[in-house]
């Protein structure tokens, strides 16, 4: 046949195929029954796995019965008090992934050979990419270290596997592989009425559901492949029986006996397919039907009906499983997690009422703190949360002077965590204690590290490069090298700090839905100089772009202008430039409404150091004068500074965001900065002497990324636009 098989047509029999057969077994049979029937070649897929018993049909349960089963399952689970921390489930997932790949490869080969498969096989082939992507995501999002921290079962049928895996298998099977937000919530809530899931188990739940669905699809894929092979076997035996019946009917029973010996326990699918192929051969059909009904102990009608129901059920199961995988990818598990987490529900009772208004990342930090403390103490996560609420309530009603202790975040991610760990007899990890010590002694650690590296480098230089020199020359050389060596030490220490110490994100509030509150009204101010009309109009346009990217009710935008340096108090075009700026900002107020655009301006003053008339203290002076205007300490006799906008709105301004004229304000950046400064743990706290206490913030500076200059964009366009396929003039390119 060379490398391909060919269609061989013999009377009424169309016997195999027209495609590569590298993965197939050749030959299975070669028949030459008589001179008038040409040789017939049969090609079958290899026997990878066979069903040993019929697929058990799940008994359909009502929603109430499913919830009762969830509670019963929770009561029957036995925890393994001394788990082995194996990763057998991850290995099983990898094996399932390989199995599905192989099955899909075989089914694809059968499809190329135009061999008919079951509807379930078509579902699996059409959605192979979903299975592959899901398995990859599970292995990525379920790292081994996290997996081994999950509580495991100590009893069958899932002994040694995570408890939540058994929950996921029950949830998937009893809902007929059809998952959605409602039945997931109901099933887990019913389970938690008996046993509360830990924070880690809730986060692992979507991955366990995906594993359970993949394993169910693997079982269906194995069945589909077995059906494909049994259909080929049915073709093979049907052709032999037809050939024997046509040549010599006396040999029919000999072939039938051979069939009974080769297939002592035929599957119902094999029997249905065989009888279907012999439908027009009455002489062969009757003895074969009798043999199958006697062997399977089922009438032909019931056999056909059972197989039709099975194939329909498997098709629906495949469709449900694939749809469920898609649904899980679309679900926002963060929202589901917070509905199910008992710890989250307890922390929502924060006596200070702050926890519920924080953003998700900050709330997650609090929950991780509870998880860590519970893991290293003899208390459950719920007990830790109860203790935190109790301590916060005592601080609210007690004589404590620090009101922040009434906020649960102060006990979990604030300064009071050390006291909480002591009260719960929690032995923090060495890493956590080391980091806390470094943060408490940050200045000493930083300068001692620089000094240590400097001394190390100088000692190396003195050892290897000053041999034979007099002590005076060595001392002079080391003094000359002190500055460059210390600079090298600073660079090394800075690099090690950024690599070895994890970042500590500041806690934040969440104003995305409610908007910035009135108590945190913020003014965005851009200092600039009135150079010419084009510059003024360009800055007004940039200010409008910043506003469009950060539309908030309590977010005001302004330009703070002054004139260029001059030898006289006034210049010829001063009034015209100021008039242009006023008209442009008034036009913005009319176009967008709300009176949210302001123009601040000040006159020149004489500078002895510069020997010119300039704006006092330039940019720093502008901000100082603006602060005095807002807090009411600016003298009433001073020259007016507000040229556009209502000065009364400035009285309630809490924060100021300062931007350079070439600095952008990306979407929602202003709100995120306000959310950071608005959190109580970041607000300035003062001691009795009026000094800011440690751990409080009054100024923050976000990360600044330089944009590519226009000349570089032009060069980039000329060199790479054709290769990359983008237009750099319409797409921002930033570092």
XYZ file of C-alpha atoms in Angstrom:
735
model
C 0.000 0.000 0.000
C 3.041 2.253 0.181
C 2.158 4.878 2.852
C -1.570 5.096 2.176
C -4.489 2.765 2.091
C -6.950 2.858 -0.771
C -10.636 2.479 -1.143
C -11.455 -1.139 -1.873
C -15.009 -1.589 -3.091
C -16.451 -5.103 -3.116
C -20.067 -5.383 -4.116
C -22.042 -3.787 -1.310
C -19.037 -3.379 0.998
C -17.025 -0.163 1.131
C -13.993 -1.191 3.159
C -11.602 1.526 4.401
C -9.858 4.494 3.627
C -7.833 7.177 1.965
C -5.429 8.863 4.441
C -2.107 8.353 6.285
C -2.241 5.456 8.732
C 0.929 5.947 10.736
C -0.909 5.499 14.057
C -2.989 2.543 12.941
C -2.469 -1.200 13.119
C -1.879 -2.869 9.750
C -3.100 -5.335 8.745
C -5.914 -6.585 10.954
C -7.268 -9.076 8.479
C -6.778 -10.048 4.884
C -9.633 -12.137 3.425
C -9.702 -14.101 0.199
C -12.902 -16.053 0.490
C -13.500 -16.745 -3.251
C -12.302 -15.757 -6.644
C -15.223 -13.420 -7.229
C -14.514 -11.354 -4.063
C -11.273 -9.367 -4.129
C -9.019 -9.183 -1.054
C -10.412 -6.871 1.631
C -8.117 -4.908 3.912
C -9.325 -3.760 7.342
C -7.556 -1.035 9.346
C -8.311 -0.499 13.022
C -7.098 1.917 15.664
C -4.959 0.397 18.414
C -6.601 -0.932 21.537
C -5.732 1.753 24.070
C -8.409 1.200 26.674
C -11.664 -0.723 26.727
C -14.764 -0.321 28.845
C -15.005 -3.216 31.242
C -18.590 -2.397 32.159
C -21.407 -0.272 30.929
C -21.447 3.359 31.836
C -23.494 3.906 35.006
C -26.219 6.470 34.522
C -26.468 8.991 37.344
C -29.814 9.141 39.076
C -31.205 12.622 38.555
C -31.740 14.463 41.810
C -33.787 17.509 42.598
C -31.986 20.675 43.796
C -33.013 19.984 47.387
C -31.669 16.425 47.188
C -28.385 17.734 45.792
C -28.017 20.143 48.715
C -28.822 17.356 51.186
C -26.152 15.232 49.541
C -23.672 18.099 49.925
C -24.333 18.250 53.674
C -24.103 14.467 53.994
C -20.848 14.490 52.061
C -19.416 17.098 54.456
C -20.387 14.978 57.476
C -18.891 11.810 56.007
C -15.528 13.335 55.107
C -12.671 12.338 57.401
C -9.693 14.652 57.545
C -6.154 13.308 57.391
C -4.480 14.700 60.522
C -0.988 13.781 59.262
C -1.066 14.349 55.488
C 1.762 13.153 53.290
C 1.671 16.320 51.135
C 1.871 14.437 47.853
C 1.099 15.937 44.470
C -0.689 12.897 43.053
C -3.629 14.974 41.790
C -1.347 17.221 39.743
C 0.267 14.120 38.237
C -3.177 12.745 37.417
C -4.054 16.002 35.698
C -0.932 15.789 33.559
C -1.809 12.197 32.662
C -5.362 13.211 31.789
C -3.958 15.967 29.607
C -1.774 13.477 27.733
C -4.673 11.028 27.468
C -6.997 13.604 25.951
C -4.266 14.623 23.501
C -3.809 11.013 22.392
C -7.534 10.362 22.115
C -8.016 13.526 20.062
C -5.148 12.492 17.801
C -6.781 9.096 17.222
C -10.201 10.623 16.654
C -8.693 13.109 14.222
C -7.053 10.264 12.301
C -10.394 8.461 12.189
C -12.072 11.602 10.915
C -9.530 11.884 8.104
C -10.258 8.258 7.256
C -13.964 9.167 7.085
C -14.780 6.743 9.850
C -17.959 7.664 11.661
C -17.647 8.502 15.372
C -20.188 9.186 18.103
C -21.574 12.732 18.671
C -19.619 12.905 21.930
C -16.398 12.401 19.959
C -17.302 15.341 17.716
C -17.775 17.545 20.800
C -14.372 16.549 22.137
C -12.601 17.170 18.834
C -14.217 20.562 18.292
C -13.246 21.760 21.769
C -9.803 20.228 22.197
C -8.244 23.697 22.429
C -10.438 24.509 25.443
C -9.320 21.350 27.233
C -5.670 22.054 26.488
C -5.893 25.679 27.610
C -7.788 24.774 30.770
C -5.275 22.104 31.804
C -2.432 24.553 31.223
C -4.149 27.228 33.321
C -4.806 24.810 36.183
C -1.165 23.732 36.333
C -0.130 27.388 36.286
C -2.623 28.587 38.931
C -2.280 25.618 41.263
C 1.404 25.576 42.214
C 2.714 22.608 44.103
C 3.486 24.545 47.284
C -0.056 25.914 47.497
C -1.567 22.546 46.609
C 0.289 20.774 49.421
C -1.141 23.198 51.994
C -4.714 22.095 51.281
C -6.395 19.786 53.849
C -6.508 16.200 52.621
C -8.907 13.288 53.064
C -8.133 10.275 55.194
C -10.807 7.950 53.829
C -11.896 6.503 50.517
C -12.738 7.077 47.731
C -10.400 10.082 47.553
C -7.946 9.211 50.309
C -4.804 11.345 50.176
C -6.401 13.894 47.862
C -7.561 17.374 48.897
C -10.946 17.498 50.633
C -12.098 20.110 48.192
C -11.380 17.746 45.298
C -13.997 15.350 46.650
C -16.389 18.295 46.961
C -15.704 19.301 43.358
C -16.255 15.746 42.069
C -19.602 15.538 43.843
C -20.647 18.974 42.629
C -19.796 18.099 39.026
C -21.359 14.625 38.991
C -24.610 15.473 40.746
C -25.248 18.461 38.501
C -24.673 16.359 35.350
C -21.483 18.290 34.503
C -23.485 21.516 34.179
C -22.062 24.262 36.391
C -23.129 27.855 36.798
C -22.845 30.529 39.428
C -26.080 29.603 41.194
C -25.554 25.873 41.668
C -21.911 26.399 42.693
C -22.932 28.896 45.376
C -25.815 26.746 46.627
C -23.756 23.532 46.794
C -20.797 25.098 48.629
C -23.021 27.007 51.040
C -24.826 23.778 51.911
C -21.448 22.069 52.428
C -20.243 24.902 54.665
C -23.291 24.563 56.880
C -21.501 21.445 58.182
C -17.794 22.166 57.573
C -16.289 25.574 56.887
C -13.818 25.727 54.020
C -10.525 27.510 54.556
C -9.442 30.524 52.558
C -7.012 28.417 50.546
C -9.673 25.817 49.753
C -12.066 28.461 48.465
C -9.371 29.912 46.210
C -8.527 26.410 44.936
C -12.173 25.550 44.254
C -12.333 26.752 40.605
C -9.191 24.792 39.765
C -10.603 21.647 41.387
C -13.817 22.067 39.421
C -11.793 22.305 36.220
C -9.847 19.167 37.137
C -13.089 17.287 37.830
C -14.537 18.404 34.486
C -11.370 17.452 32.599
C -11.390 13.990 34.175
C -15.062 13.565 33.238
C -14.283 14.564 29.656
C -11.359 12.140 29.689
C -13.730 9.332 30.653
C -16.080 10.328 27.845
C -13.150 10.512 25.422
C -12.016 7.010 26.384
C -15.550 5.770 25.801
C -15.712 7.517 22.426
C -12.427 5.952 21.354
C -13.555 2.515 22.531
C -16.788 2.956 20.589
C -14.776 3.845 17.499
C -12.704 0.676 17.773
C -15.752 -1.485 18.447
C -17.455 -0.026 15.396
C -14.424 -1.062 13.364
C -14.592 -4.545 14.890
C -18.264 -4.695 13.982
C -17.366 -3.757 10.383
C -14.755 -6.495 10.329
C -17.010 -9.283 11.623
C -19.992 -8.122 9.571
C -17.924 -8.366 6.391
C -16.739 -11.849 7.305
C -20.268 -13.006 8.100
C -21.648 -11.515 4.867
C -18.867 -13.063 2.804
C -19.375 -16.488 4.402
C -23.144 -16.329 3.947
C -22.845 -15.413 0.260
C -20.277 -18.072 -0.536
C -21.429 -20.960 1.596
C -24.102 -20.623 4.249
C -22.747 -23.717 6.033
C -19.630 -21.714 6.987
C -21.757 -18.974 8.605
C -21.987 -20.819 11.917
C -18.267 -21.484 11.921
C -17.608 -17.732 11.597
C -20.229 -17.079 14.275
C -18.491 -19.524 16.613
C -15.204 -17.794 15.940
C -16.882 -14.468 16.745
C -18.281 -15.824 20.025
C -14.816 -17.037 20.984
C -13.121 -13.735 20.057
C -15.779 -11.590 21.768
C -17.092 -13.581 24.746
C -18.496 -10.406 26.404
C -19.461 -8.050 23.590
C -20.447 -4.523 24.492
C -23.977 -3.333 23.711
C -22.529 -0.776 21.275
C -20.686 -3.536 19.379
C -23.872 -5.566 19.198
C -25.992 -2.684 17.935
C -23.446 -1.783 15.270
C -23.070 -5.396 14.154
C -26.817 -5.917 13.846
C -27.138 -2.637 11.956
C -24.577 -3.773 9.395
C -26.332 -7.141 8.959
C -29.774 -5.579 8.593
C -30.118 -6.523 4.899
C -28.637 -10.000 5.387
C -31.551 -11.911 6.912
C -29.762 -15.272 6.874
C -26.823 -13.877 8.858
C -28.881 -11.503 11.009
C -31.047 -14.094 12.731
C -28.311 -16.277 14.323
C -26.236 -13.233 15.263
C -29.272 -11.599 16.905
C -30.013 -14.746 18.873
C -26.404 -14.979 20.034
C -26.319 -11.317 21.149
C -29.686 -11.457 22.947
C -28.589 -14.626 24.720
C -25.186 -13.221 25.639
C -26.334 -9.750 26.703
C -29.618 -11.062 28.163
C -31.466 -8.152 26.557
C -33.974 -8.048 23.699
C -32.902 -6.292 20.534
C -35.387 -3.453 20.964
C -34.207 -2.706 24.509
C -30.594 -2.944 23.373
C -31.110 -0.326 20.650
C -33.000 1.951 23.006
C -30.355 1.696 25.694
C -27.557 2.562 23.307
C -29.428 5.510 21.865
C -30.024 6.836 25.366
C -26.399 6.310 26.281
C -25.081 8.174 23.248
C -27.531 11.003 23.807
C -26.533 11.203 27.470
C -22.832 11.252 26.618
C -23.387 13.945 23.999
C -25.241 16.088 26.547
C -22.554 15.432 29.145
C -19.815 16.539 26.770
C -21.748 19.666 25.900
C -22.393 20.425 29.557
C -18.744 19.894 30.511
C -17.390 22.141 27.766
C -19.985 24.799 28.522
C -19.073 24.614 32.203
C -15.393 25.134 31.418
C -16.315 28.235 29.471
C -18.559 29.444 32.288
C -15.794 29.008 34.855
C -13.483 31.111 32.699
C -16.074 33.911 32.637
C -16.942 33.857 36.343
C -15.424 36.504 38.601
C -14.322 34.155 41.351
C -13.282 37.082 43.561
C -16.915 38.062 43.964
C -17.984 34.436 44.574
C -15.150 33.948 47.058
C -16.228 36.909 49.159
C -19.805 35.621 49.213
C -18.688 32.198 50.426
C -15.822 33.067 52.784
C -16.853 32.989 56.445
C -13.717 34.955 57.331
C -14.715 37.678 54.885
C -18.204 37.848 56.357
C -16.769 38.233 59.851
C -14.308 40.946 58.864
C -17.165 42.884 57.300
C -18.265 43.587 60.889
C -15.242 45.845 61.336
C -16.118 48.128 64.293
C -14.560 51.088 62.472
C -16.633 50.387 59.352
C -13.553 50.696 57.135
C -12.967 47.125 55.937
C -15.960 46.984 53.590
C -14.855 50.183 51.854
C -11.337 48.989 51.036
C -10.346 47.716 47.623
C -10.092 44.002 46.901
C -6.277 43.834 47.055
C -6.212 45.357 50.553
C -8.984 43.074 51.800
C -7.069 40.130 50.353
C -3.957 41.182 52.287
C -6.013 41.095 55.494
C -7.337 37.624 54.674
C -3.846 36.357 53.847
C -2.654 37.645 57.216
C -5.385 35.624 58.955
C -4.426 32.588 56.887
C -0.754 32.906 57.861
C -1.496 33.416 61.558
C -3.883 30.436 61.633
C -1.341 28.233 59.868
C 1.335 28.970 62.487
C -0.893 28.815 65.542
C -3.308 26.363 67.115
C -6.365 28.364 66.017
C -8.632 28.095 63.005
C -9.089 30.988 60.614
C -12.519 31.720 62.053
C -11.097 31.883 65.575
C -8.403 34.301 64.435
C -11.008 36.498 62.756
C -13.146 36.431 65.896
C -10.170 37.500 67.990
C -9.417 40.374 65.621
C -13.017 41.617 65.784
C -12.969 41.344 69.581
C -9.732 43.306 69.905
C -10.973 45.985 67.517
C -14.222 46.311 69.477
C -12.319 46.651 72.751
C -10.136 49.351 71.232
C -13.201 51.246 70.050
C -14.834 51.307 73.481
C -11.697 51.288 75.590
C -9.372 54.054 76.756
C -6.869 53.541 73.950
C -5.674 56.810 72.425
C -4.954 55.314 68.995
C -8.345 55.140 67.286
C -6.880 53.095 64.425
C -6.877 49.995 66.613
C -10.650 49.856 66.166
C -9.963 49.006 62.511
C -9.263 45.323 61.813
C -6.605 46.262 59.262
C -4.457 47.714 62.031
C -4.304 44.269 63.670
C -3.681 42.369 60.429
C -1.501 44.562 58.199
C -0.686 47.388 60.601
C 1.500 47.922 63.634
C -0.721 45.883 65.958
C -0.095 42.568 64.179
C 2.815 41.794 66.517
C 0.491 42.070 69.502
C -2.129 39.874 67.797
C 0.447 37.168 67.084
C 1.569 37.265 70.729
C -1.989 36.938 72.038
C -2.649 33.929 69.770
C 0.715 32.295 70.539
C 1.565 32.435 66.853
C 5.120 31.599 65.868
C 5.723 33.700 62.767
C 8.014 32.332 60.072
C 11.684 33.225 60.084
C 11.211 35.128 56.847
C 8.401 37.235 58.288
C 10.357 38.027 61.472
C 13.445 38.914 59.458
C 11.522 41.278 57.189
C 9.809 42.924 60.169
C 13.176 43.492 61.845
C 14.595 45.024 58.668
C 11.572 47.320 58.277
C 11.864 48.488 61.890
C 15.594 49.231 61.516
C 15.582 50.238 57.867
C 17.915 53.223 58.201
C 20.568 51.315 60.118
C 20.358 48.332 57.767
C 20.691 50.549 54.696
C 23.693 52.579 55.835
C 25.444 49.645 57.463
C 25.065 47.676 54.235
C 26.581 50.517 52.243
C 29.405 50.815 54.764
C 29.999 47.075 54.735
C 30.238 46.834 50.947
C 32.453 49.912 50.820
C 34.817 48.405 53.392
C 34.781 45.094 51.511
C 35.724 46.707 48.199
C 38.425 48.853 49.783
C 39.912 45.839 51.558
C 39.999 43.904 48.290
C 41.730 46.800 46.560
C 44.212 47.139 49.421
C 44.928 43.412 49.336
C 45.423 42.837 45.606
C 46.417 46.199 44.087
C 48.630 47.978 46.639
C 51.305 45.350 47.115
C 54.752 46.949 47.467
C 53.462 50.503 47.946
C 54.256 52.582 51.003
C 51.532 53.024 53.649
C 51.161 56.723 52.812
C 50.586 56.016 49.137
C 48.140 53.203 49.972
C 46.199 55.502 52.277
C 46.066 58.246 49.690
C 44.952 55.840 46.981
C 42.176 54.460 49.186
C 40.995 57.976 50.025
C 40.848 58.823 46.320
C 38.858 55.662 45.622
C 36.486 56.168 48.540
C 33.883 58.139 46.575
C 33.654 55.874 43.487
C 33.764 52.747 45.648
C 31.011 54.055 47.908
C 28.921 54.859 44.826
C 29.414 51.297 43.618
C 28.381 50.035 47.066
C 25.210 52.145 46.937
C 24.277 50.714 43.546
C 24.852 47.156 44.770
C 22.814 47.691 47.942
C 19.958 49.284 45.981
C 19.936 46.355 43.580
C 19.937 43.783 46.392
C 17.124 45.587 48.214
C 14.883 45.629 45.159
C 15.608 41.950 44.482
C 15.507 40.502 47.984
C 12.864 42.566 49.769
C 9.296 42.160 48.494
C 7.307 45.311 47.700
C 4.825 46.496 50.310
C 1.805 47.987 48.529
C 0.014 50.649 50.521
C -3.549 49.841 51.637
C -6.245 51.560 49.601
C -9.916 52.418 49.776
C -12.307 51.681 46.905
C -14.089 54.677 45.364
C -14.715 53.142 41.930
C -18.482 52.833 42.373
C -19.216 55.590 44.864
C -16.774 58.148 43.458
C -14.384 60.303 45.462
C -16.228 61.448 48.635
C -16.636 65.116 49.491
C -14.252 64.678 52.411
C -11.430 63.837 49.979
C -11.943 66.494 47.315
C -8.746 66.744 45.297
C -7.198 69.447 43.148
C -4.966 68.601 40.188
C -2.600 71.512 39.532
C -0.177 71.921 36.630
C 2.413 74.701 37.131
C 3.398 76.418 33.878
C 4.783 79.652 32.468
C 2.997 81.951 30.031
C 5.526 81.788 27.221
C 3.329 82.291 24.165
C -0.207 81.712 22.922
C 0.540 78.305 21.399
C 1.990 77.010 24.676
C -1.055 78.181 26.625
C -3.508 76.497 24.282
C -1.458 73.291 24.249
C -1.438 73.133 28.055
C -5.190 73.732 28.211
C -5.714 70.871 25.750
C -3.535 68.551 27.867
C -5.520 69.531 30.944
C -8.756 68.606 29.189
C -7.301 65.218 28.211
C -6.362 64.576 31.850
C -9.912 65.428 32.893
C -11.463 63.119 30.268
C -9.306 60.250 31.563
C -10.229 60.981 35.208
C -13.841 62.102 35.387
C -14.739 62.338 39.065
C -17.254 64.572 40.831
C -14.772 65.747 43.486
C -11.733 66.041 41.237
C -10.816 69.594 40.199
C -8.268 70.577 37.538
C -6.230 73.735 37.302
C -3.333 75.555 35.703
C -1.059 77.666 37.906
C 0.664 80.231 35.712
C 3.197 82.966 36.083
C 5.087 85.104 33.648
C 8.541 84.460 32.283
C 11.522 86.146 33.912
C 11.924 89.789 32.924
C 14.008 92.802 33.806
C 10.823 94.834 34.403
C 7.720 94.147 36.450
C 5.529 93.867 33.360
C 6.055 92.911 29.746
C 4.265 93.891 26.593
C 2.346 90.611 25.976
C 1.561 89.715 29.617
C -2.067 90.785 29.573
C -2.780 89.081 26.241
C -1.339 85.741 27.406
C -3.283 85.853 30.666
C -6.459 86.718 28.761
C -5.916 83.717 26.469
C -5.478 81.405 29.433
C -8.628 82.733 31.135
C -10.716 82.414 27.974
C -9.513 78.865 27.327
C -10.306 77.603 30.833
C -13.690 79.359 30.891
C -14.447 77.603 27.612
C -13.630 74.263 29.288
C -16.030 75.039 32.132
C -18.780 75.866 29.654
C -18.120 72.750 27.587
C -17.982 70.255 30.473
C -19.964 72.058 33.182
C -19.480 71.720 36.902
C -17.046 74.634 37.299
C -14.223 72.139 37.818
C -11.478 74.023 35.919
C -9.445 76.707 37.685
C -6.789 79.202 36.706
C -4.340 80.394 39.335
C -1.941 83.182 38.503
C 0.566 85.393 40.327
C 2.622 88.395 39.399
C 6.374 88.811 39.255
C 8.451 89.821 42.274
C 12.014 91.070 42.462
C 14.676 88.392 43.072
C 17.988 89.636 44.423
C 19.808 86.425 43.562
C 18.601 86.437 39.947
C 18.509 90.229 39.598
C 15.239 89.864 37.707
C 11.508 89.987 38.227
C 10.400 86.340 38.522
C 7.702 84.239 40.135
C 8.563 83.862 43.818
C 10.503 80.622 44.423
C 9.321 79.429 41.017
C 7.479 76.031 41.169
C 7.977 75.399 44.885
C 6.737 78.874 45.648
C 3.588 78.273 43.613
C 2.713 75.196 45.630
C 3.392 76.946 48.935
C 1.151 79.852 47.986
C -1.557 77.453 46.785
C -1.456 75.567 50.096
C -1.772 78.836 52.024
C -4.724 79.805 49.839
C -6.484 76.500 50.521
C -5.871 76.332 54.279
C -6.751 80.016 54.734
C -3.350 81.244 55.962
C -2.709 83.471 52.954
C -2.974 87.160 53.910
C -6.208 88.801 52.832
C -4.246 91.790 51.599
C -2.328 89.670 49.124
C -3.027 90.034 45.422
C -5.862 87.833 44.065
C -4.682 84.490 42.742
C -7.876 82.792 41.427
C -8.739 84.082 37.956
C -11.085 81.287 36.820
C -13.274 79.170 39.093
C -15.145 79.548 42.368
C -12.717 80.089 45.298
C -15.280 78.708 47.760
C -14.817 75.201 46.281
C -11.178 75.288 47.346
C -12.003 75.400 51.037
C -12.891 71.696 51.070
C -9.882 70.487 49.051
C -8.095 67.724 50.976
C -5.381 66.560 48.576
C -3.349 68.154 45.781
C -1.933 66.260 42.807
C 0.932 68.131 41.168
C 1.864 67.387 37.560
C 4.550 68.761 35.322
C 3.388 70.121 32.010
C 4.784 67.034 30.227
C 3.329 64.520 32.700
C 0.252 62.529 31.732
C -2.485 61.320 34.087
C -3.633 57.889 32.816
C -7.154 56.592 33.267
C -8.326 56.419 36.918
C -4.829 57.214 38.214
C -6.011 60.234 40.170
C -8.702 58.204 41.923
C -6.215 55.479 42.852
C -3.912 58.046 44.437
C -6.804 59.503 46.420
C -7.855 55.991 47.488
C -4.344 55.439 48.841
C -4.128 58.657 50.855
C -7.713 58.249 52.074
C -6.998 54.956 53.845
C -6.760 55.502 57.629
C -3.465 53.594 57.913
C -1.885 56.080 55.463
C -3.353 59.296 56.852
C -1.013 61.478 58.927
C -1.169 60.985 62.673
C 0.385 63.441 65.063
C 1.880 63.002 68.492
C 1.429 65.381 71.404
C 4.154 67.651 70.082
C 2.454 67.960 66.700
C 4.993 65.834 64.845
C 3.952 63.171 62.346
C 4.189 59.707 63.836
C 6.075 56.910 62.114
C 4.113 54.955 59.553
C 2.018 57.878 58.309
C 2.185 59.412 54.859
C 1.556 62.950 53.659
C 3.205 62.728 50.221
C 3.201 59.836 47.765
C 4.845 59.600 44.366
C 3.628 56.952 41.931
C 5.847 55.185 39.456
C 6.770 57.413 36.530
C 7.355 55.876 33.085
C 8.959 58.074 30.435
C 7.207 58.141 27.072
C 9.074 57.867 23.809
C 9.836 61.326 22.384
C 8.352 62.291 19.050
C 11.698 62.142 17.245
C 12.215 58.603 18.477
C 8.700 57.677 17.379
C 9.471 59.042 13.924
C 12.643 56.972 13.711
C 10.817 53.929 15.038
C 8.133 54.423 12.397
C 10.599 54.585 9.550
C 12.545 51.527 10.677
C 9.970 49.128 12.092
C 6.428 50.106 11.069
C 6.427 47.835 8.053
C 7.822 44.867 9.979
C 5.652 45.206 13.078
C 2.507 46.284 11.309
C 1.482 49.180 13.598
C 1.236 52.901 13.106
C 3.313 54.570 15.844
C 1.562 57.864 15.204
C -1.791 56.456 16.305
C -0.611 54.096 19.051
C 1.181 55.357 22.139
C 4.517 53.658 22.686
C 5.807 53.829 26.252
C 8.446 52.133 28.340
